[in-house]
Amino acid sequence: MDAVLSVNGLSKRFSGLTAVAHVSFELGRGEILGLIGPNGAGKTTLVNLISGALEPSDGELVFEGRSIGGLPPFRRAHLGIGRTFQIMRPFPGLTVRDNVAVGALFGTGGGERDLAKARAIAHEKLDFVGLARVADRPADALGGPDRKRLELAKALAMNPRLLLLDEVMAGLNLSELEEVIAIIRKVRDGGVSVLVIEHVMKAIRSLSDRLLVLHHGEMIAEGTPEHVLEDPAVVEAYLGKRRE
Amino acid sequence: MRARVVVTLCVVVAVLLAGVPWIASPATIEFGINMLLLAALAQSWNIIGGYTGYPSFGNSVFYGLGSYGTAVAMLSWQLPFGVGLVVGAVIAVVFALLLGRAVLRLRGHYFAICTLGVAEVMTAIVSNLEITGRNQGLVLPLLKGNVLFYELSLALVVVATLVVWWIARSRFGFGLVAIRENEEAAASMGVDTTRYKIFAFAISAAIGAVAGGIHAYWITFIDPVSAFDIGLNVKMIIMAVFGGPGSILGPVVGAFVLSAISEVLSSEISTVAGLFFGIVIVVAVVFMPRGIADLLRRFHTYRWRYFAANVRATRV
């Protein structure tokens, strides 16, 4: 497999608490890898380690053949790693369009230098996620589902090669869910590798090529969605042990 | 279209202001110099405080370094005034680059308190150096007349405003605003936050230092306490915030309006002027917390509800 991202023995300890413990996996080019696990399993911590928001206590991260451990977040963004935040982080004082333009102005390869071009890219991405109608509104005027799409558009404007999606589907209704799933598929079809954290099981099952399950920071299962979701260890992690 | 009207208006106002010394009394010109220097300082604070979102109390340090840099260059090294201004600005910029590396890691209140401390430290250092005249200060050569200082101050306001105008429409400025709005998100989107913040601090320092240099030569006397006066930094913040932090013209308008109000109050009701000035500030913060710039932008849509909404938002 042509690995875009290789994670080898990655650990993160917060003074005594091990949030991520010896996690190793590979993410192939154009693959959608689903990351699931109960609350507090270490999913967001893992994304923070990959994006550079946190430094690992141990282990190695290789992105497109190059070790990225120790690189600050903005350098990783320049290399092509884009992310969304679970707790949405729009730039509230900017319009929706300019929020996305920031992604285009910086992002992969340092981004677009020209403001007008960046705004054009932003508009294209807003169109893509279905937010073009609110492009001129301030970002803090958006409601929950639209903010999720804004997060997605901002990350897409960076023109990433690896997209880390932290719960972009939480709180969406069924039709919104299907729209976002279609968007993520289209992004993947453009050659982008995607790591997606999600609680909505129906979505993650239909979206992911492969699933990875974290529990108490450890990887307890990996494989196709059908295979993983039948795994007794995974069922136990989510529902507890069956009483005899 | 509207932008063109505003630009034309600004040019007209600048030209009219440039003509003031030929018709006004010396007292008016002196008031004008103070007002223009405050406008330049408010604009310099706007870059680090308004655009980048770092509430700096260190800008009076840049002002003081500019004053002393210019004075020392003229007195000890016999350099002309123009070169002295450059020396002051270079010292302030170098200081901002070094200081910024350390203090721009802090955010919010912590950043404010730390920069406040730096101003106190600078007073102490300058009070004990031979070259800066210890705590007696320095006396600069006297240059008669106010016109040169008035025009220089006006030029500084224009340059500072042009710099902010460029920032507001550049990639650099977008990076700064992204840092102000959400630094972690900005970094994850590829903004080199450390470098951007330090650059913003340095640009702010250069403008503040030139203002200090002009003021020093105009007043012809500087001492550590008045050169590094925190009160001046507070004024910059009040004027920038009153006018609209993070806007291009807001801080200049804020400085003009508040200077005028303060002048009228102190000449009409000298004893309680400070009290009334305080009331003006409090009323402004409650009714228009985002400054004149925001008021002008939104008043025509919201009308009087604009003030009601702000009062509600501040939960007075």
XYZ file of C-alpha atoms in Angstrom:
560
model
C 0.000 0.000 0.000
C 1.183 3.480 -0.866
C 1.100 5.025 2.617
C 0.513 8.758 2.918
C 0.731 8.667 6.688
C 2.535 6.121 8.847
C 2.042 6.190 12.580
C 4.499 4.067 14.537
C 4.140 3.398 18.252
C 2.637 6.795 18.952
C 1.949 7.611 22.616
C 0.795 10.651 24.518
C 0.869 10.850 28.292
C -0.566 13.729 30.297
C 1.173 13.493 33.685
C 0.098 9.963 34.536
C -2.846 9.623 32.169
C -2.015 7.823 28.958
C -4.346 9.317 26.350
C -2.815 7.489 23.391
C -0.817 4.287 23.902
C 1.472 2.759 21.258
C -0.813 3.350 18.324
C 0.476 2.230 14.938
C -1.319 2.322 11.608
C -0.934 3.383 8.011
C -3.226 5.510 5.903
C -3.140 4.855 2.162
C -3.441 7.389 -0.629
C -7.080 8.114 -1.384
C -8.227 6.032 1.537
C -10.956 6.954 4.022
C -9.996 5.646 7.432
C -12.626 5.823 10.143
C -11.501 6.340 13.719
C -14.041 5.303 16.333
C -14.160 4.592 20.033
C -16.100 5.538 23.158
C -15.817 9.033 24.652
C -12.375 9.685 26.072
C -10.770 6.968 23.960
C -8.090 9.358 22.693
C -9.405 10.036 19.181
C -9.085 13.813 19.260
C -5.708 13.530 20.992
C -4.542 11.364 18.101
C -5.685 13.989 15.592
C -3.932 16.699 17.634
C -0.733 14.656 17.526
C -0.916 14.306 13.758
C -1.753 17.988 13.150
C 0.961 19.123 15.546
C -1.278 20.798 18.126
C 0.254 18.340 20.617
C 3.707 16.769 20.709
C 3.823 12.991 21.240
C 5.543 11.551 24.315
C 6.822 8.729 22.190
C 6.629 7.318 18.683
C 7.065 8.417 15.111
C 4.960 10.164 12.486
C 5.853 9.904 8.805
C 3.925 11.947 6.243
C 4.657 11.311 2.567
C 7.989 9.727 3.390
C 9.149 12.468 5.720
C 9.245 12.495 9.489
C 7.046 15.289 10.773
C 7.576 14.820 14.502
C 8.589 18.114 16.104
C 7.345 20.273 13.229
C 5.045 23.103 14.348
C 1.399 22.954 13.185
C 1.800 25.613 10.469
C 4.626 23.643 8.814
C 2.491 20.509 8.772
C -0.301 22.579 7.217
C 2.147 23.726 4.521
C 3.056 20.088 3.854
C -0.588 19.308 3.194
C -2.230 18.283 6.461
C -5.589 19.973 6.956
C -7.896 19.491 9.899
C -11.222 20.470 11.352
C -11.912 21.012 15.025
C -14.495 19.076 16.989
C -15.342 22.226 18.911
C -15.900 24.497 15.951
C -13.375 27.253 15.605
C -14.560 29.798 13.086
C -12.913 33.223 13.025
C -16.009 34.991 14.382
C -15.022 38.505 13.289
C -14.592 37.494 9.641
C -17.236 36.773 7.031
C -17.853 33.178 6.069
C -15.993 33.744 2.804
C -12.944 35.279 4.485
C -12.878 32.458 7.030
C -12.394 30.061 4.154
C -10.027 32.445 2.357
C -7.611 32.124 5.289
C -7.292 28.449 4.390
C -6.535 29.344 0.768
C -4.088 32.128 1.705
C -2.046 29.784 3.859
C -2.524 26.013 3.685
C -0.564 23.599 1.513
C 2.662 24.928 0.055
C 2.194 28.201 1.948
C -0.982 29.017 0.045
C -2.160 31.580 -2.458
C -0.497 35.035 -2.295
C -3.255 36.962 -3.995
C -6.262 37.948 -1.891
C -8.709 38.109 -4.793
C -7.702 34.628 -5.969
C -7.949 33.301 -2.415
C -11.479 34.678 -2.141
C -12.365 33.040 -5.447
C -11.077 29.698 -4.154
C -13.032 30.281 -0.953
C -16.200 30.846 -2.907
C -15.654 27.683 -4.896
C -15.248 25.660 -1.683
C -18.317 27.271 -0.119
C -20.256 26.302 -3.198
C -18.911 22.780 -2.872
C -20.125 22.371 0.724
C -23.368 24.269 0.061
C -22.669 27.479 1.961
C -22.372 29.937 -0.928
C -25.693 31.562 0.061
C -24.231 32.795 3.391
C -20.768 33.762 2.111
C -21.090 37.401 3.145
C -22.499 36.822 6.619
C -20.283 36.980 9.703
C -19.148 33.501 10.693
C -20.603 33.744 14.191
C -24.084 34.207 12.719
C -24.089 30.617 11.419
C -26.023 27.863 13.132
C -24.598 24.493 14.208
C -24.893 22.434 11.004
C -23.618 25.318 8.876
C -20.652 25.774 11.174
C -19.739 22.139 10.586
C -19.765 22.767 6.862
C -17.712 25.920 7.358
C -15.080 23.911 9.229
C -14.998 21.516 6.305
C -14.743 24.317 3.716
C -11.898 25.969 5.634
C -9.915 22.735 5.689
C -10.658 22.070 1.998
C -9.505 25.554 0.979
C -6.060 24.589 2.270
C -5.961 22.114 -0.609
C -4.780 19.357 1.753
C -3.387 15.964 0.808
C -4.411 14.547 4.162
C -7.659 15.675 5.728
C -8.338 15.084 9.417
C -12.046 15.382 10.180
C -12.995 15.538 13.849
C -16.744 14.892 14.158
C -17.960 16.949 11.244
C -21.226 15.004 11.193
C -22.340 15.256 14.818
C -25.751 16.840 15.200
C -26.698 16.685 11.524
C -30.059 15.292 10.413
C -30.314 12.423 7.967
C -30.391 14.419 4.742
C -27.568 16.708 5.910
C -25.607 13.610 6.864
C -25.929 12.183 3.392
C -24.842 15.440 1.811
C -21.706 15.572 3.943
C -20.922 11.928 3.228
C -21.199 12.670 -0.491
C -18.888 15.681 -0.066
C -16.235 13.634 1.745
C -16.426 10.934 -0.932
C -15.930 13.535 -3.633
C -12.914 14.926 -1.790
C -11.433 11.451 -1.605
C -12.081 10.896 -5.292
C -9.916 13.977 -5.867
C -6.992 12.003 -4.394
C -7.129 13.244 -0.805
C -6.601 10.800 2.047
C -9.072 11.198 4.876
C -8.981 10.299 8.546
C -12.452 10.722 9.980
C -13.550 10.613 13.610
C -17.231 9.966 13.941
C -19.822 8.822 16.424
C -22.637 8.396 13.923
C -22.182 4.678 13.287
C -24.343 4.524 10.189
C -22.278 7.246 8.550
C -18.905 5.850 9.463
C -19.872 2.370 8.320
C -20.904 3.484 4.855
C -18.089 6.030 4.462
C -14.959 4.258 5.679
C -12.800 1.894 3.672
C -11.270 0.758 6.911
C -11.977 1.292 10.599
C -9.687 1.766 13.547
C -11.014 1.412 17.087
C -9.461 3.150 20.075
C -10.318 2.334 23.670
C -8.523 3.890 26.630
C -5.918 5.116 24.183
C -5.138 1.685 22.821
C -5.951 0.326 19.408
C -8.238 -2.625 19.996
C -9.290 -3.399 16.439
C -8.545 -2.559 12.824
C -10.102 -3.741 9.570
C -13.126 -3.429 7.324
C -16.218 -1.888 8.944
C -18.204 -5.147 8.776
C -15.397 -7.126 10.364
C -14.548 -4.559 13.073
C -18.094 -3.843 14.188
C -18.666 -7.571 14.793
C -15.520 -7.869 16.885
C -16.404 -8.903 20.456
C -13.726 -6.561 21.911
C -15.286 -3.604 20.113
C -18.817 -4.519 21.170
C -17.578 -4.824 24.735
C -15.831 -1.447 24.615
C -19.046 0.242 23.529
C -21.698 -1.756 25.397
C -19.845 -3.475 28.225
C -19.420 -7.163 28.891
C -22.391 -9.462 28.276
C -23.619 -11.102 31.475
C -23.836 -14.846 31.347
C -17.840 53.328 -4.922
C -18.233 54.009 -1.192
C -14.564 53.173 -0.721
C -13.638 55.793 -3.300
C -15.661 58.444 -1.455
C -13.922 57.596 1.820
C -10.466 57.703 0.228
C -11.215 61.068 -1.420
C -12.503 62.393 1.896
C -9.331 61.221 3.681
C -7.098 62.923 1.122
C -9.085 66.167 1.427
C -8.903 66.064 5.240
C -5.151 65.381 5.133
C -4.554 68.297 2.749
C -6.699 70.633 4.863
C -4.852 69.543 8.017
C -1.537 70.189 6.276
C -2.643 73.784 5.684
C -3.655 74.448 9.291
C -0.286 75.905 10.490
C -0.617 78.828 8.044
C -3.889 80.051 9.491
C -4.004 78.789 13.070
C -2.682 80.253 16.315
C 0.416 78.727 17.972
C -1.787 77.234 20.701
C -3.951 75.490 18.095
C -0.876 74.130 16.326
C 0.435 72.780 19.622
C -2.902 71.109 20.265
C -2.701 69.746 16.714
C 0.743 68.221 17.243
C -0.385 66.447 20.403
C -3.512 65.211 18.707
C -1.639 63.951 15.632
C 1.017 62.191 17.692
C -1.715 60.488 19.730
C -3.430 59.464 16.480
C -0.174 57.931 15.208
C 0.289 56.122 18.527
C -3.310 54.854 18.557
C -2.745 53.609 15.012
C 0.482 51.862 16.034
C -1.345 50.171 18.922
C -4.077 49.194 16.466
C -1.644 46.921 14.599
C -0.711 44.776 17.594
C -3.825 45.334 19.734
C -6.584 45.825 17.180
C -5.539 43.552 14.322
C -3.482 40.897 16.121
C -5.509 40.936 19.340
C -2.594 41.331 21.747
C -3.458 44.076 24.271
C -0.004 45.602 24.505
C 1.046 47.887 27.347
C 4.539 47.903 25.895
C 3.886 50.527 23.233
C 4.855 53.331 25.584
C 8.227 51.559 25.769
C 8.630 51.913 22.006
C 7.661 55.561 22.316
C 10.235 56.047 25.082
C 12.943 54.210 23.151
C 12.216 56.448 20.169
C 12.490 59.559 22.363
C 15.753 58.476 23.928
C 17.180 56.983 20.739
C 16.628 60.251 18.887
C 17.945 62.345 21.790
C 21.078 60.254 22.332
C 21.808 60.165 18.590
C 21.573 63.960 18.401
C 23.383 64.770 21.643
C 26.031 62.075 22.038
C 26.691 61.220 18.417
C 25.996 64.650 16.888
C 23.690 63.173 14.255
C 20.999 65.246 12.516
C 17.383 64.952 13.667
C 16.273 62.861 10.689
C 18.970 60.275 11.307
C 18.115 60.412 15.001
C 14.531 59.387 14.238
C 15.823 56.408 12.266
C 18.178 55.452 15.119
C 15.261 55.591 17.568
C 13.073 53.498 15.302
C 15.805 50.891 14.742
C 16.413 50.568 18.491
C 12.681 50.122 19.115
C 12.320 47.561 16.317
C 15.267 45.495 17.561
C 13.843 45.691 21.060
C 10.411 44.582 19.797
C 11.920 41.632 17.926
C 13.758 40.438 21.035
C 10.959 41.201 23.495
C 8.292 39.805 21.168
C 10.033 36.449 20.957
C 9.587 36.113 24.706
C 6.327 37.885 25.620
C 4.206 37.063 22.567
C 3.975 33.500 23.865
C 1.629 34.847 26.520
C -1.968 35.705 25.742
C -4.656 38.035 27.031
C -4.188 39.376 30.544
C -0.843 37.662 30.963
C 0.541 39.402 27.911
C -0.845 42.743 29.119
C 0.664 42.394 32.594
C 4.021 41.297 31.245
C 4.311 44.239 28.856
C 3.242 46.525 31.710
C 6.215 45.222 33.681
C 8.589 45.943 30.807
C 7.607 49.631 30.855
C 8.470 49.861 34.555
C 11.786 48.102 34.001
C 12.709 50.466 31.165
C 12.132 53.501 33.398
C 14.506 52.013 35.940
C 17.167 51.142 33.363
C 17.125 54.543 31.666
C 17.234 56.311 35.052
C 20.569 54.657 35.739
C 22.440 54.981 32.448
C 25.032 57.711 31.970
C 24.324 58.138 28.260
C 20.610 58.801 28.878
C 21.316 61.426 31.519
C 20.219 59.199 34.418
C 17.050 60.373 36.164
C 17.637 64.008 35.245
C 16.824 63.328 31.623
C 18.193 64.984 28.500
C 17.871 68.450 27.049
C 17.745 68.625 23.273
C 18.746 71.609 21.150
C 15.926 74.099 20.718
C 14.350 74.429 17.306
C 12.028 77.411 17.148
C 8.617 77.074 15.606
C 6.002 74.349 15.526
C 5.327 73.977 11.819
C 7.988 71.343 11.103
C 6.798 69.218 14.042
C 3.181 69.618 13.044
C 3.823 68.521 9.454
C 6.033 65.634 10.559
C 3.347 64.425 12.953
C 0.750 64.631 10.215
C 3.032 62.732 7.834
C 3.470 60.027 10.479
C -0.300 59.647 10.865
C -0.650 59.341 7.091
C 2.154 56.759 6.832
C 0.804 54.771 9.799
C -2.663 54.762 8.263
C -1.296 53.651 4.886
C 0.554 50.810 6.637
C -2.673 49.724 8.352
C -4.544 50.042 5.047
C -2.003 47.721 3.438
C -2.223 45.292 6.356
C -6.024 45.194 6.175
C -5.979 44.001 2.570
C -2.908 41.779 2.575
C -2.197 38.137 3.271
C -0.189 39.299 6.274
C -3.237 41.103 7.663
C -5.452 38.063 7.161
C -2.912 36.076 9.141
C -3.011 38.655 11.946
C -6.802 38.693 12.091
C -6.849 34.880 12.076
C -4.463 34.965 15.060
C -6.703 37.464 16.855
C -9.844 35.456 16.245
C -8.424 32.039 17.009
C -4.725 31.440 17.263
C -4.814 27.647 17.398
C -7.035 27.412 14.336
C -4.801 29.916 12.522
C -1.713 27.791 13.188
C -3.424 24.617 12.017
C -4.336 26.396 8.775
C -0.718 27.288 8.077
C -0.224 30.728 9.645
C 3.281 31.068 11.075
C 1.808 32.648 14.200
C 5.064 33.412 16.049
C 6.638 35.211 13.103
C 3.482 37.139 12.260
C 2.992 38.345 15.820
C 6.609 39.474 16.103
C 6.387 41.329 12.768
C 3.218 43.089 13.877
C 4.905 44.061 17.138
C 7.944 45.403 15.256
C 5.876 47.513 12.839
C 3.955 48.882 15.806
C 7.280 49.664 17.506
C 8.668 51.587 14.534
C 5.663 53.923 14.336
C 5.593 54.449 18.109
C 9.310 55.224 18.178
C 9.100 57.873 15.461
C 6.266 59.536 17.391
C 8.491 59.553 20.468
C 11.391 61.051 18.527
C 9.280 63.864 17.081
C 7.849 64.633 20.512
C 11.295 64.670 22.154
C 12.762 67.213 19.730
C 9.616 69.332 19.872
C 9.470 69.452 23.694
C 13.323 69.605 23.854
C 13.354 67.829 27.205
C 12.848 64.190 28.103
C 13.037 62.333 31.386
C 12.578 58.619 32.153
C 9.201 58.878 33.884
C 7.435 60.897 31.189
C 9.109 59.083 28.257
C 7.977 55.655 29.473
C 4.647 56.821 30.904
C 2.090 54.000 31.094
C -0.631 56.661 31.006
C 0.278 57.320 27.395
C -0.209 53.643 26.576
C -3.614 53.754 28.241
C -4.505 56.765 26.077
C -3.509 54.900 22.914
C -5.752 52.005 23.893
C -8.700 54.221 24.810
C -8.440 56.145 21.541
C -8.007 53.053 19.387
C -10.872 51.259 21.100
C -13.100 54.339 21.046
C -12.561 54.704 17.311
C -12.725 51.019 16.487
C -9.866 48.580 16.971
C -9.060 46.501 13.920
C -10.369 49.157 11.531
C -8.302 51.359 9.230
C -9.498 54.826 10.212
C -11.079 54.160 13.604
C -8.046 54.856 15.818
C -7.286 58.135 14.018
C -10.892 59.306 14.295
C -10.939 58.170 17.929
C -7.796 60.162 18.702
C -9.161 63.281 16.978
C -12.568 63.127 18.668
C -11.270 62.339 22.163
C -8.471 64.942 21.930
C -11.040 67.542 20.963
C -13.465 66.560 23.735
C -10.666 66.548 26.281
C -9.454 69.969 25.118
C -12.917 71.538 25.236
C -13.616 70.062 28.656
C -10.351 71.219 30.171
C -10.764 74.769 28.853
C -14.471 75.080 29.765
C -14.650 73.315 33.101
C -11.023 72.821 33.979
C -11.421 71.384 37.479
C -13.805 68.536 36.750
C -12.668 67.877 33.167
C -11.159 64.513 34.097
C -14.462 63.394 35.565
C -16.417 64.298 32.439
C -13.803 62.684 30.225
C -14.229 59.505 32.262
C -17.989 59.665 31.766
C -17.521 60.010 27.999
C -15.350 56.865 27.982
C -17.774 54.836 30.099
C -20.750 55.854 27.969
C -18.820 55.001 24.814
C -17.832 51.560 26.108
C -21.415 50.744 27.115
C -23.180 52.070 24.027
C -20.639 51.385 21.299
C -18.077 48.855 22.550
C -16.728 48.204 19.071
C -16.015 51.843 18.424
C -17.053 54.554 16.005
C -16.067 52.465 12.969
C -18.573 49.752 13.863
C -21.232 52.360 14.736
C -20.921 53.961 11.294
C -20.996 50.596 9.567
C -24.146 49.353 11.271
C -26.141 52.368 12.396
C -28.006 52.756 9.097
C -29.368 49.205 9.345
C -30.062 48.990 13.079
C -30.769 52.652 13.895
C -31.279 53.267 17.611
C -31.583 49.557 18.284
C -27.811 49.446 17.763
C -27.243 51.071 21.171
C -29.922 49.000 22.870
C -28.343 45.794 21.535
C -24.929 46.817 22.836
C -26.279 47.680 26.273
C -27.980 44.305 26.403
C -24.808 42.523 25.248
C -22.706 44.138 27.978
C -25.360 43.209 30.592
C -25.197 46.480 32.468
